[in-house]
Structures are given as C-alpha cells and as structure tokens.
PDB file of N, CA and C in Angstrom:
ATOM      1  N   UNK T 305      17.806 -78.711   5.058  1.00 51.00           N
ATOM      2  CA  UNK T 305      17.158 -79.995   5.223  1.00 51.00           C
ATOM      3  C   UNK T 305      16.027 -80.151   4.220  1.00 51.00           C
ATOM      4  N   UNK T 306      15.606 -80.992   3.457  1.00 57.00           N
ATOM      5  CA  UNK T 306      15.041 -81.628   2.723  1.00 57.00           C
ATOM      6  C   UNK T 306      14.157 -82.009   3.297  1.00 57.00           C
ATOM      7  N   UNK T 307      12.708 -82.132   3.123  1.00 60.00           N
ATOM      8  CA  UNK T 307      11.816 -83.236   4.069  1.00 60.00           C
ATOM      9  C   UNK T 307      11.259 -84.098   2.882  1.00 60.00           C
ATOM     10  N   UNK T 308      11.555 -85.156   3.322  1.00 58.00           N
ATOM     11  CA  UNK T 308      10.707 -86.759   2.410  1.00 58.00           C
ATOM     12  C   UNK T 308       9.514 -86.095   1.676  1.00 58.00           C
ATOM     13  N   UNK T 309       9.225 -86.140   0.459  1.00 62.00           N
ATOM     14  CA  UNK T 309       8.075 -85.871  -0.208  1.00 62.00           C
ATOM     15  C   UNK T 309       7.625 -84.318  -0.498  1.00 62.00           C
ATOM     16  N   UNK T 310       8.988 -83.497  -0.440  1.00 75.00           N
ATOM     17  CA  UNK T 310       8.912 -82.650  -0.878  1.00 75.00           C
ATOM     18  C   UNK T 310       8.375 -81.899  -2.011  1.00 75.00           C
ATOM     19  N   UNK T 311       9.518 -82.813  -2.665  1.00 82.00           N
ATOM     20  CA  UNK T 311       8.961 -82.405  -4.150  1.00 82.00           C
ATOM     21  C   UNK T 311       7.949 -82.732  -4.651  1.00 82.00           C
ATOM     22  N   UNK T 312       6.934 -83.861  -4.213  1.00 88.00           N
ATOM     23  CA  UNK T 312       6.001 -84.035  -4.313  1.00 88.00           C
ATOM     24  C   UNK T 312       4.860 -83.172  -3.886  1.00 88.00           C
ATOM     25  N   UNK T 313       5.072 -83.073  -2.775  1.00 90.00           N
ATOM     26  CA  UNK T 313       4.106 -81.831  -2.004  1.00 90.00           C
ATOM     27  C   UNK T 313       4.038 -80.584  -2.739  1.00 90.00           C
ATOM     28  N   UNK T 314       4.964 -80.089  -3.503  1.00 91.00           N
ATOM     29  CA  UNK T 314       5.195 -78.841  -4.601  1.00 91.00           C
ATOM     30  C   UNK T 314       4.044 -79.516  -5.699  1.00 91.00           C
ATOM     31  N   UNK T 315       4.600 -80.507  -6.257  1.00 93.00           N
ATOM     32  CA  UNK T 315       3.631 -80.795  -7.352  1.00 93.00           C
ATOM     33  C   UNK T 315       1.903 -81.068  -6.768  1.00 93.00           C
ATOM     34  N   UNK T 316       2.018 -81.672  -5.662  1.00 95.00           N
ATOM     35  CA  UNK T 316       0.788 -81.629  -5.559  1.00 95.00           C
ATOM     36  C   UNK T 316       0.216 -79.995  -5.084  1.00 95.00           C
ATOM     37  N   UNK T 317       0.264 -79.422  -4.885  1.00 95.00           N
ATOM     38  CA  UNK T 317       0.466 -77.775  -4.581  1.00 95.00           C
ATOM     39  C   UNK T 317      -0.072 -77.468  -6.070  1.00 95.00           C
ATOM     40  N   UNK T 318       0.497 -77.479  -7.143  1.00 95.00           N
ATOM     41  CA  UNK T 318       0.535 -77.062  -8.424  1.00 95.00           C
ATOM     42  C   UNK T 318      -1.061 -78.071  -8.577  1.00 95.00           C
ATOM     43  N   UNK T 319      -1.173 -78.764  -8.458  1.00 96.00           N
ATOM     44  CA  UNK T 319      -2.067 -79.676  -9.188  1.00 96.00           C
ATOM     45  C   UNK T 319      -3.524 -79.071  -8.470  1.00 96.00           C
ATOM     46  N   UNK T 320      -3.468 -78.694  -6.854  1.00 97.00           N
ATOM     47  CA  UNK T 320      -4.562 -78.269  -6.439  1.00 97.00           C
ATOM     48  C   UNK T 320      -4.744 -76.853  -6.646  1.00 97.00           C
ATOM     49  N   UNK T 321      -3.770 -75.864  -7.197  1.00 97.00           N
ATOM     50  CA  UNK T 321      -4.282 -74.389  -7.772  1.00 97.00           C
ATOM     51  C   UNK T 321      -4.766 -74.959  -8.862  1.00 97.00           C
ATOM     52  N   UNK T 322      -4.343 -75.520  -9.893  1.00 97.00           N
ATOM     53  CA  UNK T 322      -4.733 -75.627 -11.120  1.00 97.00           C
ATOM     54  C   UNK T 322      -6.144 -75.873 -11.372  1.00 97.00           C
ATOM     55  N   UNK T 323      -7.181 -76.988 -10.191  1.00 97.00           N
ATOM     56  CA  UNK T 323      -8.075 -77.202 -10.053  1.00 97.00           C
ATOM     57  C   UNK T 323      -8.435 -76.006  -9.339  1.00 97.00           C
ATOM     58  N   UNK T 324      -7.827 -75.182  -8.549  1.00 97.00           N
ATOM     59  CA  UNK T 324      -9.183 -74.027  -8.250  1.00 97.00           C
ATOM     60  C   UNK T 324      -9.260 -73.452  -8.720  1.00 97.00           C
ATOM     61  N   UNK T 325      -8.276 -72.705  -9.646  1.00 97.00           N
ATOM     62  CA  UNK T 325      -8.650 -72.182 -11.005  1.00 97.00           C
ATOM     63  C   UNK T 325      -9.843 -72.384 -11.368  1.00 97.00           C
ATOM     64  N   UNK T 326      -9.912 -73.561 -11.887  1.00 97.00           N
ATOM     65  CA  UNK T 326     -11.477 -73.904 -12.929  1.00 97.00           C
ATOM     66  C   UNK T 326     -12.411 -73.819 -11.721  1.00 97.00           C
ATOM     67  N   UNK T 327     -12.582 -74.550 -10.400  1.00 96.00           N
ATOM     68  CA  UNK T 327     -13.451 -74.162  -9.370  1.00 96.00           C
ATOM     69  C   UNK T 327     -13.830 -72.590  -9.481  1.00 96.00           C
ATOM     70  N   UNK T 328     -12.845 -71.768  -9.485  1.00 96.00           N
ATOM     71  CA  UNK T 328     -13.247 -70.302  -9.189  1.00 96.00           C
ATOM     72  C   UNK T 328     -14.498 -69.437 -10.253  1.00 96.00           C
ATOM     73  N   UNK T 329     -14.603 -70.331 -11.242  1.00 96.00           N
ATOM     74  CA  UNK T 329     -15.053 -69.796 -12.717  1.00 96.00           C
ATOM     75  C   UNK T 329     -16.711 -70.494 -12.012  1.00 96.00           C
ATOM     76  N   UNK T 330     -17.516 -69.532 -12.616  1.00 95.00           N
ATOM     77  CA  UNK T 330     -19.144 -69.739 -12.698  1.00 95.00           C
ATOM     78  C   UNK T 330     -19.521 -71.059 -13.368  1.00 95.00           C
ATOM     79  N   UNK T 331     -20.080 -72.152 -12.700  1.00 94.00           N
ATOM     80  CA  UNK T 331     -20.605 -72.991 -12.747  1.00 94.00           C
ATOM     81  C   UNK T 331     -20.907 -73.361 -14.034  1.00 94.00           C
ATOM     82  N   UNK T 332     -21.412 -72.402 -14.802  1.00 93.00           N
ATOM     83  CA  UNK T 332     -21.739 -72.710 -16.325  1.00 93.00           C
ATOM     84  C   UNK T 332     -20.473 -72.576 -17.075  1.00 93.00           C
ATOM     85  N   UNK T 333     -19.029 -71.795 -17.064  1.00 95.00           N
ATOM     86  CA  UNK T 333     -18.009 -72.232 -17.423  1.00 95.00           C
ATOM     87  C   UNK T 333     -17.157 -73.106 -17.354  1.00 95.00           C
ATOM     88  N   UNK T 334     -17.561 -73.984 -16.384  1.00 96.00           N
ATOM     89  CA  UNK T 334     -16.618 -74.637 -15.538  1.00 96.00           C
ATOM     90  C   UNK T 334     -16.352 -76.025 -16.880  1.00 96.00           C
ATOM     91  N   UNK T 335     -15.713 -76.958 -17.263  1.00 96.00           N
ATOM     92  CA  UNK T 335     -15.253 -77.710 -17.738  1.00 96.00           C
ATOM     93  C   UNK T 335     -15.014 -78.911 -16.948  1.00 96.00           C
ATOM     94  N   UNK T 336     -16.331 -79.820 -17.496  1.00 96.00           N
ATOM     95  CA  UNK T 336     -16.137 -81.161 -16.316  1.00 96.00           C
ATOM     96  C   UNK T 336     -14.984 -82.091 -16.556  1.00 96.00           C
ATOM     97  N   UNK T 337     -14.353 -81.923 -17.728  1.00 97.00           N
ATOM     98  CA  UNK T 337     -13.645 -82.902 -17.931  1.00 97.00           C
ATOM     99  C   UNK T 337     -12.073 -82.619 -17.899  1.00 97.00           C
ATOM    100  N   UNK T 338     -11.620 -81.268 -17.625  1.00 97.00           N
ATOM    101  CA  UNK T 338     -10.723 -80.536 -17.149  1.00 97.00           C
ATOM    102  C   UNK T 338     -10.902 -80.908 -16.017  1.00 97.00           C
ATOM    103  N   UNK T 339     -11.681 -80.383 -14.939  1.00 97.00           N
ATOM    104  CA  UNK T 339     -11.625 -80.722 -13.387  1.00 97.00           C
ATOM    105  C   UNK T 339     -11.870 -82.340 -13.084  1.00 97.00           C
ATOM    106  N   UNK T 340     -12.252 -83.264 -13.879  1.00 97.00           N
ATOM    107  CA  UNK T 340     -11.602 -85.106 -13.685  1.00 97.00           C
ATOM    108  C   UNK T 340     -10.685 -84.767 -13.762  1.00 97.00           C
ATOM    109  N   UNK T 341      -9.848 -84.118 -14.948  1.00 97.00           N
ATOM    110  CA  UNK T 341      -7.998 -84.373 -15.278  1.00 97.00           C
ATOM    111  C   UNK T 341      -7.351 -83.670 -13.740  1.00 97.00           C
ATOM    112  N   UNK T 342      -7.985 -83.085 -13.331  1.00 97.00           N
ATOM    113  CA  UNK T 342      -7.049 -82.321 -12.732  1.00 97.00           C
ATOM    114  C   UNK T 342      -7.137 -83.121 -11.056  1.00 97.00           C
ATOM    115  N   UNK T 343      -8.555 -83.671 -10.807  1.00 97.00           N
ATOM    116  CA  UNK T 343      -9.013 -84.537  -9.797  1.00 97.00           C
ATOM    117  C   UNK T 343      -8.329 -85.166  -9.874  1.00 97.00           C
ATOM    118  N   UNK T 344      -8.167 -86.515 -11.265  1.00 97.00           N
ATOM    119  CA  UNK T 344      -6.989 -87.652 -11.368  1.00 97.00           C
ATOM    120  C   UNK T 344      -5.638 -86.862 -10.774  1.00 97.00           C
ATOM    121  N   UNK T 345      -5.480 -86.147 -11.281  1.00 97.00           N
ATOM    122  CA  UNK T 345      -3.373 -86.218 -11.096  1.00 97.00           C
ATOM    123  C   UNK T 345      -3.813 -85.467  -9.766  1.00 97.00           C
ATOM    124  N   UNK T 346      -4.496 -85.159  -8.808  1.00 97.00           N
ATOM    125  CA  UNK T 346      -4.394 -84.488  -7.153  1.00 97.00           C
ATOM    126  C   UNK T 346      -4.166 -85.881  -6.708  1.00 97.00           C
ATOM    127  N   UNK T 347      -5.526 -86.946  -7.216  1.00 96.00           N
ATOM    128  CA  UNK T 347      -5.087 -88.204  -6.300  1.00 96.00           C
ATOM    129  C   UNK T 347      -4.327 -89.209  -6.690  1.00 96.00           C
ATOM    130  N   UNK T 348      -3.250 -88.789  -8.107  1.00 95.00           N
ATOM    131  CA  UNK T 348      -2.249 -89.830  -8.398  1.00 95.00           C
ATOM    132  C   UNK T 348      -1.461 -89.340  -7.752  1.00 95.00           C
ATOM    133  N   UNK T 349      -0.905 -88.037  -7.314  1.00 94.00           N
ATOM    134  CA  UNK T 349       0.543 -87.312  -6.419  1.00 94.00           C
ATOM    135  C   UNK T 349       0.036 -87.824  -5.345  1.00 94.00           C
ATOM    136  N   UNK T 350      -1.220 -87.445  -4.499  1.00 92.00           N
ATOM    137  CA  UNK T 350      -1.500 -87.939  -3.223  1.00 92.00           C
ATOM    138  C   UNK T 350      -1.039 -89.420  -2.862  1.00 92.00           C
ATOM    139  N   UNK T 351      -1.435 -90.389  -3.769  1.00 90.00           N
ATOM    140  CA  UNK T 351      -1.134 -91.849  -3.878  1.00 90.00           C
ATOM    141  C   UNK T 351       0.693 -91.814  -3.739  1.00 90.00           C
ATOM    142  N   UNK T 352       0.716 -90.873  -4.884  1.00 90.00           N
ATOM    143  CA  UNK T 352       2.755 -90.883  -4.814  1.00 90.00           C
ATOM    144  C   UNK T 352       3.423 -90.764  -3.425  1.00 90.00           C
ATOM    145  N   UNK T 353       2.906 -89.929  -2.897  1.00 88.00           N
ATOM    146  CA  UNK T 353       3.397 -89.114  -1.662  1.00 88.00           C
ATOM    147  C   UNK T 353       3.637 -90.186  -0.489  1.00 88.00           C
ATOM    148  N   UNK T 354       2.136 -91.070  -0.569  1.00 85.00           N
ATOM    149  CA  UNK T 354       1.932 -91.707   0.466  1.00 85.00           C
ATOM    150  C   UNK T 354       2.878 -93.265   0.513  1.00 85.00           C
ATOM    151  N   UNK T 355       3.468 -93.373  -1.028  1.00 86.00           N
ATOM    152  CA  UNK T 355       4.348 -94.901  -1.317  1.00 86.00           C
ATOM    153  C   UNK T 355       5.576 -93.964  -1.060  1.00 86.00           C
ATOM    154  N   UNK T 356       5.894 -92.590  -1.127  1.00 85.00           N
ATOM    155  CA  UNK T 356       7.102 -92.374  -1.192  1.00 85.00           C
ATOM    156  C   UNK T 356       7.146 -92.307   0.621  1.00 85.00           C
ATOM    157  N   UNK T 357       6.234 -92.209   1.348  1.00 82.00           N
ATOM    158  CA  UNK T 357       6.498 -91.988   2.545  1.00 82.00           C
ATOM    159  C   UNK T 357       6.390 -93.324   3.836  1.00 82.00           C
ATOM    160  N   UNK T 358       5.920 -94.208   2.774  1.00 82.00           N
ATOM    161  CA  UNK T 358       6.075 -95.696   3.254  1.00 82.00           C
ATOM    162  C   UNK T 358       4.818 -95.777   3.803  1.00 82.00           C
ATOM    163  N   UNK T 359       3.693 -94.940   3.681  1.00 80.00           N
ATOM    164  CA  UNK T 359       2.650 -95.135   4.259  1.00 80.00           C
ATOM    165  C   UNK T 359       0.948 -96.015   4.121  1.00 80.00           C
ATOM    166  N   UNK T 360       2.090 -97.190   3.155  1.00 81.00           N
ATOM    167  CA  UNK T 360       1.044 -97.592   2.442  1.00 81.00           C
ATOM    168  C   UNK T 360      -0.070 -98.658   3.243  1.00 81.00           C
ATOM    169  N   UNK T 361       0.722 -99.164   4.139  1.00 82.00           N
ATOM    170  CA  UNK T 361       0.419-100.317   5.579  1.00 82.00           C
ATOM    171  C   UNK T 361      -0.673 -99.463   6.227  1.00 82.00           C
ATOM    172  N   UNK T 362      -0.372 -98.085   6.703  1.00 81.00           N
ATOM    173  CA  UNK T 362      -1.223 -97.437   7.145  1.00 81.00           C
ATOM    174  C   UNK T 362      -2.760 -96.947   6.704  1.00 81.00           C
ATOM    175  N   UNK T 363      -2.177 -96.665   5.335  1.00 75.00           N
ATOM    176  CA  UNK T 363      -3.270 -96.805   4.555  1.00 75.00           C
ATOM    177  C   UNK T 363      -4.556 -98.219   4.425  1.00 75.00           C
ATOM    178  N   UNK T 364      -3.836 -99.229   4.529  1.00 77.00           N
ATOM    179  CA  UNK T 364      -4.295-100.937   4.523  1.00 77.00           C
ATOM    180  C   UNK T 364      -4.901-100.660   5.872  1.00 77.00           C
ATOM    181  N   UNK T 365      -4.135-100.445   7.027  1.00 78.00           N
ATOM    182  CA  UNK T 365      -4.546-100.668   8.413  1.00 78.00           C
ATOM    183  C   UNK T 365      -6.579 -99.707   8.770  1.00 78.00           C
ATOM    184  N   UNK T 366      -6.229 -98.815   8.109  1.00 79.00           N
ATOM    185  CA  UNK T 366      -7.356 -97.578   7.961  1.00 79.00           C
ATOM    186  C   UNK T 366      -8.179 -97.944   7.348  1.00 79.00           C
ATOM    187  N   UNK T 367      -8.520 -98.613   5.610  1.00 79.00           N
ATOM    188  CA  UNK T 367      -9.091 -99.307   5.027  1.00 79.00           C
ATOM    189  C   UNK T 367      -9.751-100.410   6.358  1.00 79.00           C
ATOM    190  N   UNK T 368      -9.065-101.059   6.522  1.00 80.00           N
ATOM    191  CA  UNK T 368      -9.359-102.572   7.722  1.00 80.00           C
ATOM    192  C   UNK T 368     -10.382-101.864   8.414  1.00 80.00           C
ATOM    193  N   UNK T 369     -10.085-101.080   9.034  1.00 77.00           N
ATOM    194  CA  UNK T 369     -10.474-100.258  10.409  1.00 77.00           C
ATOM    195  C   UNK T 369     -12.421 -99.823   9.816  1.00 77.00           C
ATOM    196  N   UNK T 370     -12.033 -99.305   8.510  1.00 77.00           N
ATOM    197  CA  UNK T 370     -12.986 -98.753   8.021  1.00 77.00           C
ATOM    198  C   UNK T 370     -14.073 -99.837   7.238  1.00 77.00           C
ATOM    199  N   UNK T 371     -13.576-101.058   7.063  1.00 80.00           N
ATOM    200  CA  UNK T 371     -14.509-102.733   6.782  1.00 80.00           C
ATOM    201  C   UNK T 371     -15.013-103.053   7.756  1.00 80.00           C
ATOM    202  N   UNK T 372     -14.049-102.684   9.272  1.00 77.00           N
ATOM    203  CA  UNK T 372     -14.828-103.215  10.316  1.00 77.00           C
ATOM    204  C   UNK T 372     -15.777-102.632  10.896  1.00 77.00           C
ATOM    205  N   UNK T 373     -15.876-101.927  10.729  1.00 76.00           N
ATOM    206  CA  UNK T 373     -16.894-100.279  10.823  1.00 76.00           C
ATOM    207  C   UNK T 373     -18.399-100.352  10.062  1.00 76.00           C
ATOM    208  N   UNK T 374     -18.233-101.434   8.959  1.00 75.00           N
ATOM    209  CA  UNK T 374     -18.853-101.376   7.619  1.00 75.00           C
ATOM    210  C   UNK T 374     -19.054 -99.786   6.929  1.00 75.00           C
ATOM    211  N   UNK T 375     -18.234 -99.092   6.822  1.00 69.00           N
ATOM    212  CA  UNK T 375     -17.885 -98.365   5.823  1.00 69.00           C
ATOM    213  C   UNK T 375     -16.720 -99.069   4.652  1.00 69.00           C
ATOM    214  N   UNK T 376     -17.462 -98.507   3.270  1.00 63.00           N
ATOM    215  CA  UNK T 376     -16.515 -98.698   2.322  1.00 63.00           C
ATOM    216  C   UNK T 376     -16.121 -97.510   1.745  1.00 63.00           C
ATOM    217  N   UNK T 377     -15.000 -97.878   1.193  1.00 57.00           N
ATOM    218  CA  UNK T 377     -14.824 -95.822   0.132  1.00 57.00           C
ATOM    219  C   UNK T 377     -15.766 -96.118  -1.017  1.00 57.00           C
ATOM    220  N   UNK T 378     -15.733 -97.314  -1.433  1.00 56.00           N
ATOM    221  CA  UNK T 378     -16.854 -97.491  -2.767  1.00 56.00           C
ATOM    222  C   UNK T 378     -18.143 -96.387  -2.579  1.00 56.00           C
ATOM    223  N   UNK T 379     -18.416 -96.271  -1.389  1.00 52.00           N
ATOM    224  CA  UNK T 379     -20.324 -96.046  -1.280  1.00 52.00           C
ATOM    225  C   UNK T 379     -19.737 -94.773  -1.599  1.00 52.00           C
ATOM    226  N   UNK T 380     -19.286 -94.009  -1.968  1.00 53.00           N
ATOM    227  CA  UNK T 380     -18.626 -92.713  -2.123  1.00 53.00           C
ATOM    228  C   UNK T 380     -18.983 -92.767  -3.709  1.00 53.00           C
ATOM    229  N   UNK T 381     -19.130 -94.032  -4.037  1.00 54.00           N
ATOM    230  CA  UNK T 381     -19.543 -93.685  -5.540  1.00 54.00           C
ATOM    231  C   UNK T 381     -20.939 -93.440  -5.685  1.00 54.00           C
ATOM    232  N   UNK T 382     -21.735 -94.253  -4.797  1.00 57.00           N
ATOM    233  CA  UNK T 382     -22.810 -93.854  -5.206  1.00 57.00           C
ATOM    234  C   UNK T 382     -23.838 -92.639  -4.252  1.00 57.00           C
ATOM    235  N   UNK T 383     -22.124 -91.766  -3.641  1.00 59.00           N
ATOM    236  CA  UNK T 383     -23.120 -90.104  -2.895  1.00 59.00           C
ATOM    237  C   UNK T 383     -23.771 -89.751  -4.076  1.00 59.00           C
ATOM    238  N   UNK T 384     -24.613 -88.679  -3.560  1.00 67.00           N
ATOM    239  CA  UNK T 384     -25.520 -87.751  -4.533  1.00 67.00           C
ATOM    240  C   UNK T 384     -24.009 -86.511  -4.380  1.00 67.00           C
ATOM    241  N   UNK T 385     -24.485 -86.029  -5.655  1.00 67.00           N
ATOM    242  CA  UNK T 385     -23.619 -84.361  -5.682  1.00 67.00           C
ATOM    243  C   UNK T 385     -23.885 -83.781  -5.249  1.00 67.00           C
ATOM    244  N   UNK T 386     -23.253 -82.775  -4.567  1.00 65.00           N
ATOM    245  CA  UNK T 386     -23.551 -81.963  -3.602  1.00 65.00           C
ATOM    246  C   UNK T 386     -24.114 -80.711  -4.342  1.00 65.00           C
ATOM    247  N   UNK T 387     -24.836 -80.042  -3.738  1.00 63.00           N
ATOM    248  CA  UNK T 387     -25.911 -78.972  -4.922  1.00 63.00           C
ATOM    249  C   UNK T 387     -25.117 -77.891  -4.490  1.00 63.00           C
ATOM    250  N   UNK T 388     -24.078 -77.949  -3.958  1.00 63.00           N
ATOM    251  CA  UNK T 388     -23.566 -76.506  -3.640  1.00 63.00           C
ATOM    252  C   UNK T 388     -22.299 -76.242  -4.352  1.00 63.00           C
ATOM    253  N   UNK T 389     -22.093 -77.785  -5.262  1.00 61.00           N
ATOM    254  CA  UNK T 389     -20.902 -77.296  -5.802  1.00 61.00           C
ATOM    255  C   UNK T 389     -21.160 -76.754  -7.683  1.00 61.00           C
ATOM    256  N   UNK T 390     -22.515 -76.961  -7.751  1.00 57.00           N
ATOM    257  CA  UNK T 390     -23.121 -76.464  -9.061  1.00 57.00           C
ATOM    258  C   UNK T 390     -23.167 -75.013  -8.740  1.00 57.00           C
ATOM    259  N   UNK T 391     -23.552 -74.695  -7.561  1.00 54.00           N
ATOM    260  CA  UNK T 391     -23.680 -73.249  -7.694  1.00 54.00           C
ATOM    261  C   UNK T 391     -23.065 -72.232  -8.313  1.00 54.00           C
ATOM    262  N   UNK T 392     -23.515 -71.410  -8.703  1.00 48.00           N
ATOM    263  CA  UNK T 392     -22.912 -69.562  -9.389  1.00 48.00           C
ATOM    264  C   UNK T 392     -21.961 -69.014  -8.070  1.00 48.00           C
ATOM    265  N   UNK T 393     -20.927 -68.647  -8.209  1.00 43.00           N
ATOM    266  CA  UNK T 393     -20.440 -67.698  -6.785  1.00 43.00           C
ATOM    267  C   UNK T 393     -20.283 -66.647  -7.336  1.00 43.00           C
TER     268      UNK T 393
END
C-alpha cells in the first residue's frame, strides 16, 4: 500500500536533514543563506503535501479561525529571534 504523499514525505525528510546538517555546525559556521534555501524548499514540499492531500480548505478554515482570534501568521514576521538559536552547542 502506498499512502497519499508519500513521496513527498521522503522528500520532505531529505529537505529537513539537510537543514540539520547546517543547524548542527557552531553558530559562527553556520551559513544564513544555505539555511533560507533549505527553509524555502521544507515549506515549498510542506505546501506540496498539503495540495496533494486536498488539504487546502482546511488550511483556509484554520487561517479564518486564526483572523477571528486576531492572530495573523504575518506578526511572525515581526518576532524577535530567538537568542537560543545563535548559540554555540
């Protein structure tokens, strides 16, 4: 058996090691513009996954849910960074 969004779920799999890769590396190695590329294509498969699974209404319905709430995803642009993800491990 096959499950819907399989193959997607593989690629997105691939796309989130690839980003912890560079996560795993000391803060001062890390490459900001490698981890955007790699951010973009986690949430272009995620986006894929969710049209291949028809879940896009749901998505709309959640958005709604989340206007009526007065939350937006926008204000997400203007969080502060989190100081723990600069850190040395």
């Amino acid at each position: 058996h096959r499950v819907v969004g399989e193959p997607r779920a593989a690629e997105l799999l691939e796309e989130v090691e690839e980003y912890w890769e560079i996560v795993k590396q000391k803060a001062p190695l890390r490459d900001p513009k490698a981890m955007y590329k790699e951010l973009t294509q986690i949430a272009a498969v995620a986006w894929r996954i969710v049209r291949d699974l028809g879940l896009e209404s749901v998505s709309n319905y959640v958005a709604s849910l989340d206007e009526e709430e007065g939350n937006s995803h926008d204000s997400y642009d203007d969080a502060e960074p989190n100081p723990e993800c600069s850190k040395d491990r």
